[in-house]
Amino acid sequence: MPTAYYTHPVCVLHDPGPGHPEAPARLTAVNDALAISEFDALHRFEAPEAAPEQLQLMHDAAYVASVLEAVPEQGYISLDPDTALCPASGEAALRAAGGICAAIDAVLAGDVENAFCALRPPGHHAERRRAMGFCLFNNVAIAAGHAQSAHGIERVAVVDFDVHHGNGTQHMFENDESLFYASSHQWPAYPGTGAASETGVGNIVNMPLSPGAGSDAFRAAYRDVILPRLREFEPELLLISAGFDAHQRDPLCQLNVTTADFAWLSQALMKVAAEYCSGRLVSSLEGGYDLQALAECASAHVQALLGDA
Ligand SMILES: [Zn+2]
């Protein structure tokens, strides 16, 4: 069964401003890394725009409208200290959310086994009524809601290995036992949420890692806590918030995770998907700000999804 790859040219045009780490070059680096013959087996699709009813699974309608109305005709408009819009940002945000929903549709139809969505802006900091931390719409959370509402999937898990805690996803999931959210992240760090004591209704697992933590602590967090808890949840569908900014080269935080660790974790998550989800796994790009590390890690991640790691 093939692996799908969702992206769209307008997601490269989304530009939060000069010098911003969440730069268009990030997506170009990922697309270039996955354009080589080693990845010829990928089934490539352009991400469609999300429908309003999909966005409203996790966001207030008034918030969605306010983001789209704020998109400038030229220049930049800031929604928060880290999060800005350019003229392409509205369409990019709609395609970032819509691409993951389309990947869910393809995986649940059995057209592909799993999918990687190389889309931006990222999503896991976006709250129900608030843009935050480079994120406009919470792409992965929306996709989880879409899997439940459009396909009748009952239990959806999100594993978030971005170096930052996915505050938005946690808040959207924390009162719903049918959704599971597990995150490894640097602590202390932006956005300040993600203490181990934040457990929702027993469906939230946070594994804070100290600055300087590397392969051993990262793998132990998954091997000893997150993967066992994920198996206990018995998901029918596994979603991944795939941020690669825990890498030792990344400039935003101070973890020392390696490309080999991301490959190891990707294979471990594939194993859980095979055991509980009939292989159904959809992964979506979040952070990762060193272009070389991002390209290497995305390649290793997608190799694992293809089953030839
Ligand atoms: Zn991040």
XYZ file of C-alpha atoms and ligand atoms in Angstrom:
310
model
C 0.000 0.000 0.000
C 1.405 3.378 -1.007
C 2.286 6.488 0.966
C 0.712 9.796 -0.041
C 2.480 13.172 -0.072
C 0.357 16.301 0.194
C 1.715 19.775 -0.444
C 0.798 22.924 -2.387
C 2.807 25.752 -4.014
C 0.838 28.439 -2.124
C 2.136 26.991 1.148
C 5.612 28.086 0.033
C 4.278 31.612 -0.606
C 3.017 32.025 2.977
C 5.595 34.469 4.377
C 5.456 35.727 7.974
C 8.053 38.423 7.249
C 11.789 38.970 6.748
C 14.018 37.036 9.143
C 11.153 34.944 10.522
C 12.264 31.367 11.354
C 9.040 29.859 9.944
C 10.284 30.781 6.485
C 9.145 29.700 3.003
C 12.567 28.058 2.510
C 11.564 25.405 5.052
C 8.974 23.892 2.768
C 11.230 24.218 -0.268
C 13.895 22.261 1.649
C 11.423 19.474 2.434
C 10.010 19.367 -1.090
C 13.528 19.269 -2.586
C 14.649 16.504 -0.220
C 11.655 14.370 -1.236
C 11.935 15.082 -4.962
C 14.794 12.611 -5.524
C 14.290 9.178 -7.107
C 14.451 7.450 -3.722
C 10.944 8.837 -3.146
C 9.464 7.975 -6.549
C 7.003 5.612 -4.837
C 5.171 8.511 -3.149
C 1.701 9.270 -4.500
C 1.752 13.066 -4.782
C -1.320 15.260 -4.353
C -2.035 18.987 -4.200
C -3.696 19.931 -0.925
C -7.278 21.207 -1.340
C -8.701 24.056 0.744
C -10.497 23.091 3.932
C -14.257 23.610 3.951
C -15.698 26.011 6.564
C -17.418 23.133 8.363
C -14.058 21.360 8.713
C -12.402 24.428 10.275
C -15.377 24.882 12.593
C -14.848 21.410 14.055
C -12.142 23.018 16.232
C -12.445 26.801 15.746
C -15.222 29.315 16.299
C -16.719 30.518 13.021
C -16.069 34.129 14.038
C -12.359 33.355 14.572
C -12.050 31.681 11.160
C -13.699 34.696 9.535
C -11.455 37.126 11.436
C -8.281 35.379 10.222
C -9.405 35.313 6.609
C -10.611 38.936 6.742
C -7.257 40.038 8.210
C -5.269 38.756 5.196
C -3.629 41.874 3.697
C -3.638 42.772 0.006
C 0.039 43.660 0.354
C 2.687 43.671 3.041
C 2.226 41.974 6.405
C -0.285 42.026 9.267
C 0.598 40.623 12.720
C -1.946 38.568 14.660
C 0.345 37.998 17.641
C 4.032 38.774 18.331
C 5.146 35.652 16.413
C 2.373 35.205 13.870
C 1.878 37.323 10.758
C -0.075 37.165 7.527
C 0.956 38.037 3.969
C -1.380 38.044 0.941
C -0.909 34.266 0.349
C -1.459 33.296 3.982
C -5.224 32.821 3.892
C -5.164 30.316 1.055
C -2.074 28.611 2.520
C -3.807 28.189 5.893
C -6.926 26.776 4.223
C -4.813 24.287 2.249
C -2.724 23.328 5.303
C -5.893 22.282 7.121
C -7.607 20.901 4.004
C -4.603 18.850 2.932
C -4.606 16.832 6.132
C -8.355 16.273 5.882
C -7.859 15.033 2.306
C -5.079 12.748 3.525
C -7.491 11.355 6.126
C -10.040 10.747 3.359
C -7.467 8.914 1.214
C -6.176 6.779 4.076
C -9.655 5.853 5.321
C -10.811 5.061 1.774
C -7.916 2.598 1.557
C -6.390 4.429 -1.418
C -3.114 4.787 0.484
C -1.816 3.286 3.708
C -0.430 6.481 5.224
C 0.427 10.059 4.319
C 2.879 12.871 4.976
C 1.557 16.418 4.656
C 4.279 18.971 3.903
C 2.196 22.076 4.454
C 2.532 25.414 6.250
C 1.591 27.395 8.278
C 1.922 24.802 11.047
C -0.955 24.256 13.463
C -0.382 22.868 16.940
C -0.237 26.208 18.809
C -3.481 27.539 17.272
C -6.264 27.795 19.852
C -10.006 27.725 19.252
C -10.199 31.530 19.106
C -6.575 32.616 18.818
C -3.630 32.483 16.402
C -0.376 31.707 18.203
C 3.217 30.680 17.639
C 3.307 30.776 13.792
C -0.043 28.860 13.674
C -3.406 30.006 12.295
C -5.634 26.917 12.172
C -4.943 23.749 14.166
C -4.469 21.453 11.195
C -3.985 18.157 13.036
C -6.814 18.748 15.522
C -9.149 19.665 12.656
C -8.154 16.449 10.883
C -8.900 14.417 14.013
C -12.349 15.989 14.202
C -12.857 15.348 10.496
C -11.989 11.653 10.890
C -14.626 11.373 13.594
C -17.391 13.462 12.035
C -17.024 12.478 8.371
C -15.857 8.890 8.747
C -17.213 7.677 12.065
C -13.764 6.907 13.470
C -14.198 6.781 17.237
C -10.698 6.918 18.740
C -8.046 9.208 17.303
C -4.564 9.710 18.760
C -2.140 12.535 18.074
C 1.552 12.112 18.885
C 3.416 15.441 18.827
C 7.231 15.225 18.766
C 7.771 18.903 17.964
C 10.143 20.460 20.524
C 7.349 22.830 21.604
C 4.235 21.736 23.457
C 1.102 21.737 21.309
C -1.015 23.861 23.622
C -3.789 24.292 21.060
C -4.199 20.594 20.370
C -4.143 19.759 24.074
C -6.814 22.341 24.857
C -9.038 21.101 22.020
C -8.701 17.470 23.190
C -8.476 17.673 26.976
C -12.172 17.155 27.766
C -12.842 14.470 25.137
C -12.045 10.851 26.038
C -12.307 9.791 22.393
C -9.203 11.858 21.574
C -5.658 11.233 22.855
C -2.754 13.668 22.812
C 0.850 12.860 23.752
C 3.725 15.325 23.487
C 7.458 15.344 24.121
C 8.849 18.868 24.362
C 11.545 21.002 25.932
C 10.653 22.395 29.358
C 10.901 25.222 30.116
C 10.262 26.659 26.672
C 7.573 28.344 24.593
C 4.542 28.222 25.006
C 4.839 27.382 28.743
C 2.185 24.663 28.825
C 2.801 20.903 28.849
C 3.609 20.052 32.467
C 3.413 16.351 33.249
C 0.568 17.210 35.636
C -1.650 18.320 32.716
C -3.522 15.088 32.018
C -6.958 16.154 30.715
C -9.538 13.451 31.369
C -6.726 10.897 31.429
C -6.222 11.371 27.681
C -3.255 13.782 27.746
C 0.359 12.627 28.222
C 3.077 15.258 28.537
C 6.767 14.380 28.670
C 8.766 17.547 29.371
C 12.494 17.261 28.588
C 15.194 19.447 30.115
C 17.379 21.662 27.904
C 20.354 19.583 26.792
C 18.431 16.299 26.823
C 19.387 14.035 23.938
C 18.802 10.635 22.399
C 18.580 8.636 25.623
C 15.979 10.858 27.315
C 13.996 11.312 24.088
C 13.819 7.592 23.321
C 13.079 6.722 26.947
C 10.139 9.157 26.995
C 8.590 7.237 24.111
C 9.681 3.707 25.001
C 8.735 3.905 28.688
C 5.728 6.250 28.718
C 4.235 7.595 25.498
C 4.172 4.399 23.414
C 2.716 2.252 26.247
C 0.046 4.898 26.929
C -0.716 5.130 23.202
C -1.181 1.349 23.047
C -3.476 1.486 26.103
C -5.641 4.025 24.266
C -5.997 1.636 21.288
C -6.380 4.296 18.571
C -8.188 3.543 15.320
C -6.224 6.277 13.560
C -2.824 7.756 14.404
C -1.940 11.354 13.581
C 1.520 12.848 14.016
C 2.443 16.477 14.647
C 5.824 16.096 12.996
C 8.048 18.933 14.138
C 11.771 18.383 13.778
C 12.949 21.249 15.995
C 14.119 18.933 18.790
C 17.094 18.220 16.476
C 20.524 19.135 17.846
C 21.094 21.575 14.964
C 17.851 23.495 15.495
C 18.311 27.146 16.553
C 15.064 27.610 18.542
C 15.562 25.161 21.440
C 18.330 23.201 23.168
C 17.522 19.496 22.807
C 20.078 17.154 21.245
C 17.851 14.747 19.331
C 19.394 13.282 16.166
C 18.087 12.337 12.755
C 18.498 8.684 13.768
C 16.201 9.293 16.755
C 13.472 10.673 14.486
C 13.879 7.625 12.218
C 13.627 5.314 15.244
C 10.509 7.053 16.525
C 8.882 7.095 13.081
C 9.367 3.336 12.829
C 8.010 2.835 16.347
C 4.883 4.846 15.487
C 4.455 2.858 12.269
C 4.488 -0.274 14.422
C 1.708 1.057 16.662
C -0.313 2.052 13.580
C 0.119 -1.468 12.201
C -0.964 -3.050 15.494
C -4.028 -0.897 16.232
C -4.959 1.189 13.167
C -4.585 -1.214 10.215
C -1.553 0.938 9.350
C -3.632 4.125 9.095
C -1.300 7.023 9.927
C -1.318 10.652 8.791
C 1.655 12.856 9.619
C 1.828 16.611 9.237
C 4.769 19.003 9.339
C 4.928 21.356 12.322
C 8.272 23.016 13.225
C 11.926 22.482 12.307
C 14.035 25.546 11.616
C 17.486 24.310 10.590
C 17.052 23.633 6.893
C 19.647 20.841 6.692
C 18.269 19.030 9.734
C 14.708 19.551 8.530
C 15.466 18.027 5.111
C 17.316 15.059 6.639
C 14.652 14.380 9.251
C 11.739 14.695 6.840
C 13.518 12.231 4.526
C 14.090 9.753 7.348
C 10.480 10.156 8.508
C 9.017 9.560 5.063
C 11.361 6.609 4.465
C 9.822 5.067 7.573
C 6.289 5.750 6.287
C 7.244 4.069 3.016
C 8.346 1.057 5.033
C 11.857 1.025 3.622
C 13.759 2.630 6.464
Zn 8.156 23.748 17.405
